[in-house]
């Protein structure tokens, strides 16, 4: 199934003819060059609710659901005030429709005074597996166009277990550099000294509400009759753990393959080095012999043409996989620490009996 | 024409959107209107989405941008094809004559639309949320009018929505109306604290009953019996075994994930720092 690329749509918008008024698109705002640590980030409740609802309705099954985040940059804060979902990619010719859809949506939202500034995008994830090439590409294009954009990752399965799992990520400036130059060889990465920990940085999320929404919250609390559910304190968790470990094992296998590839490459390279040395030595010996016999030496041939160095395998994939493994491990650790707490509580409860 | 059973179920996302569009209304507009989307069941109507529609209202006339409404509906339909127009909403306390006109228009879009009013101006000190459906009234054949009959409003949530709402509810207690997302053990701690609060309330009630201050209620007593019986009676040894094996599992998994992280970090270092390529390093990680 073709994967939806939101960045493609966005770059298409730039191809519109200049001089034609585009009422629905983002106004050029002065690019704020802020350091990464200064920019804090807040979110309106309705964005959270909309994302949850979108996944709930359209995302059953392991298809990811995606959408666009709208908001504005105020002082040193990035505020996300609204969002709208993308339809699922069903037909192949829906590509152009996506651009249309986005433009229409933003134009319409502008009419009702909703901030139409494109500040990022959101995606749902399956057990935390979102570190992929597609995500990297999309986020890079977004960040290239808008400096402050973020990608919100919503984990519905973790949320269903009791705690809202919404994380915001951005690419580090180092990674942006590398993506710009498209230099994924080992040397390139070494230069920038990127490890899998420096790829994405997490931005802490703060939920902010206006007074009116607070009033609404009080009302709903009053009227709401749904019983309090305490899934968070649920002890039966082995299913989730099993799944996570399964995915972790798959990724480790992938990483293993990448490593094997890299090893064969380095072995080939070293073999080639040896061959080069041998060749040069033989050449010199022959030249010495010929000189002693008084014959003209053999012409120096271009060694590099004889021994073409093997292609260095791109390191990006293994970096991504390492990042993904790291993510899985973090999730698993968080999960186990919560479960240990719950088990000790259960013990205390039993002890009283 | 069929009259729906009087239950309208609203999702919180709809109300949040309505409040938000009210806050963003144009200068001079006293209220905001918009379309409600959702699904219709035999006995209930579920409102799951909404969008606001620009409109102009003055003393004697009202103009609603219907093109816009149609466009937006088409766009929304692309994302969720199961949602249909089921009515419209307006902020404000009363139903005016203009509402009748607008309602008439919406009856052309949907069969028997519902009208939702949300009192964002908080006229009665509360945000009244009401739903109405129109019914014909008057003398048949002569003057016919329209009457709005109220319907019962209920709030429903998906499970995940409920959890999201829990977090959002906590923002209303903070003075700056903000809240960060916590993670890890502190969440379990928070949930445990809430249960503890509930237990203290229950205990206080029991104390009162025992000391005779409050008359005992049998149904509450039955619930309490259920509660106490929920803690399973297992022999201490069995429980120890179960607990230990669970703890062992979790510790093993933690150890493994730490190990994995250490190994990929090591791998990273080796790849990045390698200067002499002839060094061949092969490492394999085998998980059980």
mmCIF file with all atom_site columns, N, CA, C and O in Angstrom, chain B residues 34-58:
data_model
loop_
_atom_site.group_PDB
_atom_site.id
_atom_site.type_symbol
_atom_site.label_atom_id
_atom_site.label_alt_id
_atom_site.label_comp_id
_atom_site.label_asym_id
_atom_site.label_entity_id
_atom_site.label_seq_id
_atom_site.pdbx_PDB_ins_code
_atom_site.Cartn_x
_atom_site.Cartn_y
_atom_site.Cartn_z
_atom_site.occupancy
_atom_site.B_iso_or_equiv
_atom_site.pdbx_formal_charge
_atom_site.auth_seq_id
_atom_site.auth_comp_id
_atom_site.auth_asym_id
_atom_site.auth_atom_id
_atom_site.pdbx_PDB_model_num
ATOM 1   N N  . UNK B 1 34 ? -22.394 26.180 13.322 1.00 0.00 ? 34 UNK B N  1
ATOM 2   C CA . UNK B 1 34 ? -21.626 25.212 12.566 1.00 0.00 ? 34 UNK B CA 1
ATOM 3   C C  . UNK B 1 34 ? -22.411 23.941 12.372 1.00 0.00 ? 34 UNK B C  1
ATOM 4   O O  . UNK B 1 34 ? -23.514 23.774 12.893 1.00 0.00 ? 34 UNK B O  1
ATOM 5   N N  . UNK B 1 35 ? -21.807 23.032 11.638 1.00 0.00 ? 35 UNK B N  1
ATOM 6   C CA . UNK B 1 35 ? -22.469 21.767 11.318 1.00 0.00 ? 35 UNK B CA 1
ATOM 7   C C  . UNK B 1 35 ? -22.000 20.683 12.265 1.00 0.00 ? 35 UNK B C  1
ATOM 8   O O  . UNK B 1 35 ? -20.839 20.647 12.669 1.00 0.00 ? 35 UNK B O  1
ATOM 9   N N  . UNK B 1 36 ? -22.916 19.792 12.574 1.00 0.00 ? 36 UNK B N  1
ATOM 10  C CA . UNK B 1 36 ? -22.572 18.640 13.397 1.00 0.00 ? 36 UNK B CA 1
ATOM 11  C C  . UNK B 1 36 ? -22.521 17.401 12.517 1.00 0.00 ? 36 UNK B C  1
ATOM 12  O O  . UNK B 1 36 ? -23.391 17.193 11.675 1.00 0.00 ? 36 UNK B O  1
ATOM 13  N N  . UNK B 1 37 ? -21.502 16.596 12.732 1.00 0.00 ? 37 UNK B N  1
ATOM 14  C CA . UNK B 1 37 ? -21.396 15.357 11.973 1.00 0.00 ? 37 UNK B CA 1
ATOM 15  C C  . UNK B 1 37 ? -21.450 14.192 12.931 1.00 0.00 ? 37 UNK B C  1
ATOM 16  O O  . UNK B 1 37 ? -20.991 14.289 14.071 1.00 0.00 ? 37 UNK B O  1
ATOM 17  N N  . UNK B 1 38 ? -21.968 13.101 12.446 1.00 0.00 ? 38 UNK B N  1
ATOM 18  C CA . UNK B 1 38 ? -21.985 11.946 13.330 1.00 0.00 ? 38 UNK B CA 1
ATOM 19  C C  . UNK B 1 38 ? -22.692 10.778 12.691 1.00 0.00 ? 38 UNK B C  1
ATOM 20  O O  . UNK B 1 38 ? -22.803 10.687 11.465 1.00 0.00 ? 38 UNK B O  1
ATOM 21  N N  . UNK B 1 39 ? -23.150 9.888  13.522 1.00 0.00 ? 39 UNK B N  1
ATOM 22  C CA . UNK B 1 39 ? -23.849 8.712  13.013 1.00 0.00 ? 39 UNK B CA 1
ATOM 23  C C  . UNK B 1 39 ? -25.206 8.592  13.689 1.00 0.00 ? 39 UNK B C  1
ATOM 24  O O  . UNK B 1 39 ? -25.371 9.006  14.841 1.00 0.00 ? 39 UNK B O  1
ATOM 25  N N  . UNK B 1 40 ? -26.130 8.028  12.946 1.00 0.00 ? 40 UNK B N  1
ATOM 26  C CA . UNK B 1 40 ? -27.483 7.880  13.493 1.00 0.00 ? 40 UNK B CA 1
ATOM 27  C C  . UNK B 1 40 ? -27.756 6.409  13.724 1.00 0.00 ? 40 UNK B C  1
ATOM 28  O O  . UNK B 1 40 ? -27.519 5.572  12.858 1.00 0.00 ? 40 UNK B O  1
ATOM 29  N N  . UNK B 1 41 ? -28.240 6.131  14.862 1.00 0.00 ? 41 UNK B N  1
ATOM 30  C CA . UNK B 1 41 ? -28.593 4.776  15.212 1.00 0.00 ? 41 UNK B CA 1
ATOM 31  C C  . UNK B 1 41 ? -30.104 4.699  15.317 1.00 0.00 ? 41 UNK B C  1
ATOM 32  O O  . UNK B 1 41 ? -30.780 5.697  15.157 1.00 0.00 ? 41 UNK B O  1
ATOM 33  N N  . UNK B 1 42 ? -30.622 3.541  15.658 1.00 0.00 ? 42 UNK B N  1
ATOM 34  C CA . UNK B 1 42 ? -32.069 3.472  15.763 1.00 0.00 ? 42 UNK B CA 1
ATOM 35  C C  . UNK B 1 42 ? -32.616 4.369  16.850 1.00 0.00 ? 42 UNK B C  1
ATOM 36  O O  . UNK B 1 42 ? -33.615 5.046  16.685 1.00 0.00 ? 42 UNK B O  1
ATOM 37  N N  . UNK B 1 43 ? -31.978 4.312  17.999 1.00 0.00 ? 43 UNK B N  1
ATOM 38  C CA . UNK B 1 43 ? -32.549 5.048  19.122 1.00 0.00 ? 43 UNK B CA 1
ATOM 39  C C  . UNK B 1 43 ? -31.679 6.190  19.605 1.00 0.00 ? 43 UNK B C  1
ATOM 40  O O  . UNK B 1 43 ? -32.014 6.831  20.576 1.00 0.00 ? 43 UNK B O  1
ATOM 41  N N  . UNK B 1 44 ? -30.555 6.384  18.960 1.00 0.00 ? 44 UNK B N  1
ATOM 42  C CA . UNK B 1 44 ? -29.717 7.451  19.479 1.00 0.00 ? 44 UNK B CA 1
ATOM 43  C C  . UNK B 1 44 ? -28.932 8.073  18.348 1.00 0.00 ? 44 UNK B C  1
ATOM 44  O O  . UNK B 1 44 ? -28.752 7.494  17.284 1.00 0.00 ? 44 UNK B O  1
ATOM 45  N N  . UNK B 1 45 ? -28.496 9.261  18.613 1.00 0.00 ? 45 UNK B N  1
ATOM 46  C CA . UNK B 1 45 ? -27.684 9.971  17.641 1.00 0.00 ? 45 UNK B CA 1
ATOM 47  C C  . UNK B 1 45 ? -26.331 10.209 18.284 1.00 0.00 ? 45 UNK B C  1
ATOM 48  O O  . UNK B 1 45 ? -26.248 10.703 19.402 1.00 0.00 ? 45 UNK B O  1
ATOM 49  N N  . UNK B 1 46 ? -25.286 9.861  17.579 1.00 0.00 ? 46 UNK B N  1
ATOM 50  C CA . UNK B 1 46 ? -23.964 10.044 18.152 1.00 0.00 ? 46 UNK B CA 1
ATOM 51  C C  . UNK B 1 46 ? -23.250 11.154 17.392 1.00 0.00 ? 46 UNK B C  1
ATOM 52  O O  . UNK B 1 46 ? -23.046 11.067 16.185 1.00 0.00 ? 46 UNK B O  1
ATOM 53  N N  . UNK B 1 47 ? -22.887 12.180 18.100 1.00 0.00 ? 47 UNK B N  1
ATOM 54  C CA . UNK B 1 47 ? -22.214 13.319 17.478 1.00 0.00 ? 47 UNK B CA 1
ATOM 55  C C  . UNK B 1 47 ? -20.719 13.168 17.675 1.00 0.00 ? 47 UNK B C  1
ATOM 56  O O  . UNK B 1 47 ? -20.239 13.163 18.807 1.00 0.00 ? 47 UNK B O  1
ATOM 57  N N  . UNK B 1 48 ? -19.989 13.005 16.593 1.00 0.00 ? 48 UNK B N  1
ATOM 58  C CA . UNK B 1 48 ? -18.568 12.754 16.755 1.00 0.00 ? 48 UNK B CA 1
ATOM 59  C C  . UNK B 1 48 ? -17.667 13.848 16.209 1.00 0.00 ? 48 UNK B C  1
ATOM 60  O O  . UNK B 1 48 ? -16.492 13.878 16.501 1.00 0.00 ? 48 UNK B O  1
ATOM 61  N N  . UNK B 1 49 ? -18.201 14.747 15.402 1.00 0.00 ? 49 UNK B N  1
ATOM 62  C CA . UNK B 1 49 ? -17.322 15.749 14.816 1.00 0.00 ? 49 UNK B CA 1
ATOM 63  C C  . UNK B 1 49 ? -18.133 16.994 14.501 1.00 0.00 ? 49 UNK B C  1
ATOM 64  O O  . UNK B 1 49 ? -19.358 16.943 14.427 1.00 0.00 ? 49 UNK B O  1
ATOM 65  N N  . UNK B 1 50 ? -17.438 18.086 14.304 1.00 0.00 ? 50 UNK B N  1
ATOM 66  C CA . UNK B 1 50 ? -18.159 19.296 13.935 1.00 0.00 ? 50 UNK B CA 1
ATOM 67  C C  . UNK B 1 50 ? -17.185 20.260 13.282 1.00 0.00 ? 50 UNK B C  1
ATOM 68  O O  . UNK B 1 50 ? -15.979 20.106 13.396 1.00 0.00 ? 50 UNK B O  1
ATOM 69  N N  . UNK B 1 51 ? -17.734 21.235 12.553 1.00 0.00 ? 51 UNK B N  1
ATOM 70  C CA . UNK B 1 51 ? -16.892 22.299 12.034 1.00 0.00 ? 51 UNK B CA 1
ATOM 71  C C  . UNK B 1 51 ? -17.744 23.555 11.995 1.00 0.00 ? 51 UNK B C  1
ATOM 72  O O  . UNK B 1 51 ? -18.957 23.495 11.830 1.00 0.00 ? 51 UNK B O  1
ATOM 73  N N  . UNK B 1 52 ? -17.097 24.697 12.139 1.00 0.00 ? 52 UNK B N  1
ATOM 74  C CA . UNK B 1 52 ? -17.879 25.931 12.190 1.00 0.00 ? 52 UNK B CA 1
ATOM 75  C C  . UNK B 1 52 ? -18.041 26.491 10.789 1.00 0.00 ? 52 UNK B C  1
ATOM 76  O O  . UNK B 1 52 ? -17.227 26.256 9.898  1.00 0.00 ? 52 UNK B O  1
ATOM 77  N N  . UNK B 1 53 ? -19.135 27.207 10.594 1.00 0.00 ? 53 UNK B N  1
ATOM 78  C CA . UNK B 1 53 ? -19.488 27.770 9.299  1.00 0.00 ? 53 UNK B CA 1
ATOM 79  C C  . UNK B 1 53 ? -19.600 29.274 9.466  1.00 0.00 ? 53 UNK B C  1
ATOM 80  O O  . UNK B 1 53 ? -20.270 29.740 10.397 1.00 0.00 ? 53 UNK B O  1
ATOM 81  N N  . UNK B 1 54 ? -18.985 30.061 8.608  1.00 0.00 ? 54 UNK B N  1
ATOM 82  C CA . UNK B 1 54 ? -19.085 31.510 8.783  1.00 0.00 ? 54 UNK B CA 1
ATOM 83  C C  . UNK B 1 54 ? -20.498 31.987 8.460  1.00 0.00 ? 54 UNK B C  1
ATOM 84  O O  . UNK B 1 54 ? -21.126 31.515 7.514  1.00 0.00 ? 54 UNK B O  1
ATOM 85  N N  . UNK B 1 55 ? -20.964 32.906 9.265  1.00 0.00 ? 55 UNK B N  1
ATOM 86  C CA . UNK B 1 55 ? -22.301 33.431 8.981  1.00 0.00 ? 55 UNK B CA 1
ATOM 87  C C  . UNK B 1 55 ? -22.408 34.862 9.476  1.00 0.00 ? 55 UNK B C  1
ATOM 88  O O  . UNK B 1 55 ? -21.619 35.306 10.317 1.00 0.00 ? 55 UNK B O  1
ATOM 89  N N  . UNK B 1 56 ? -23.332 35.594 8.938  1.00 0.00 ? 56 UNK B N  1
ATOM 90  C CA . UNK B 1 56 ? -23.570 36.978 9.353  1.00 0.00 ? 56 UNK B CA 1
ATOM 91  C C  . UNK B 1 56 ? -24.967 37.084 9.882  1.00 0.00 ? 56 UNK B C  1
ATOM 92  O O  . UNK B 1 56 ? -25.915 36.590 9.276  1.00 0.00 ? 56 UNK B O  1
ATOM 93  N N  . UNK B 1 57 ? -25.099 37.733 10.998 1.00 0.00 ? 57 UNK B N  1
ATOM 94  C CA . UNK B 1 57 ? -26.426 37.842 11.589 1.00 0.00 ? 57 UNK B CA 1
ATOM 95  C C  . UNK B 1 57 ? -26.683 39.270 11.980 1.00 0.00 ? 57 UNK B C  1
ATOM 96  O O  . UNK B 1 57 ? -25.867 39.902 12.637 1.00 0.00 ? 57 UNK B O  1
ATOM 97  N N  . UNK B 1 58 ? -27.794 39.788 11.562 1.00 0.00 ? 58 UNK B N  1
ATOM 98  C CA . UNK B 1 58 ? -28.159 41.136 12.021 1.00 0.00 ? 58 UNK B CA 1
ATOM 99  C C  . UNK B 1 58 ? -29.607 41.085 12.450 1.00 0.00 ? 58 UNK B C  1
ATOM 100 O O  . UNK B 1 58 ? -30.202 40.019 12.532 1.00 0.00 ? 58 UNK B O  1
#
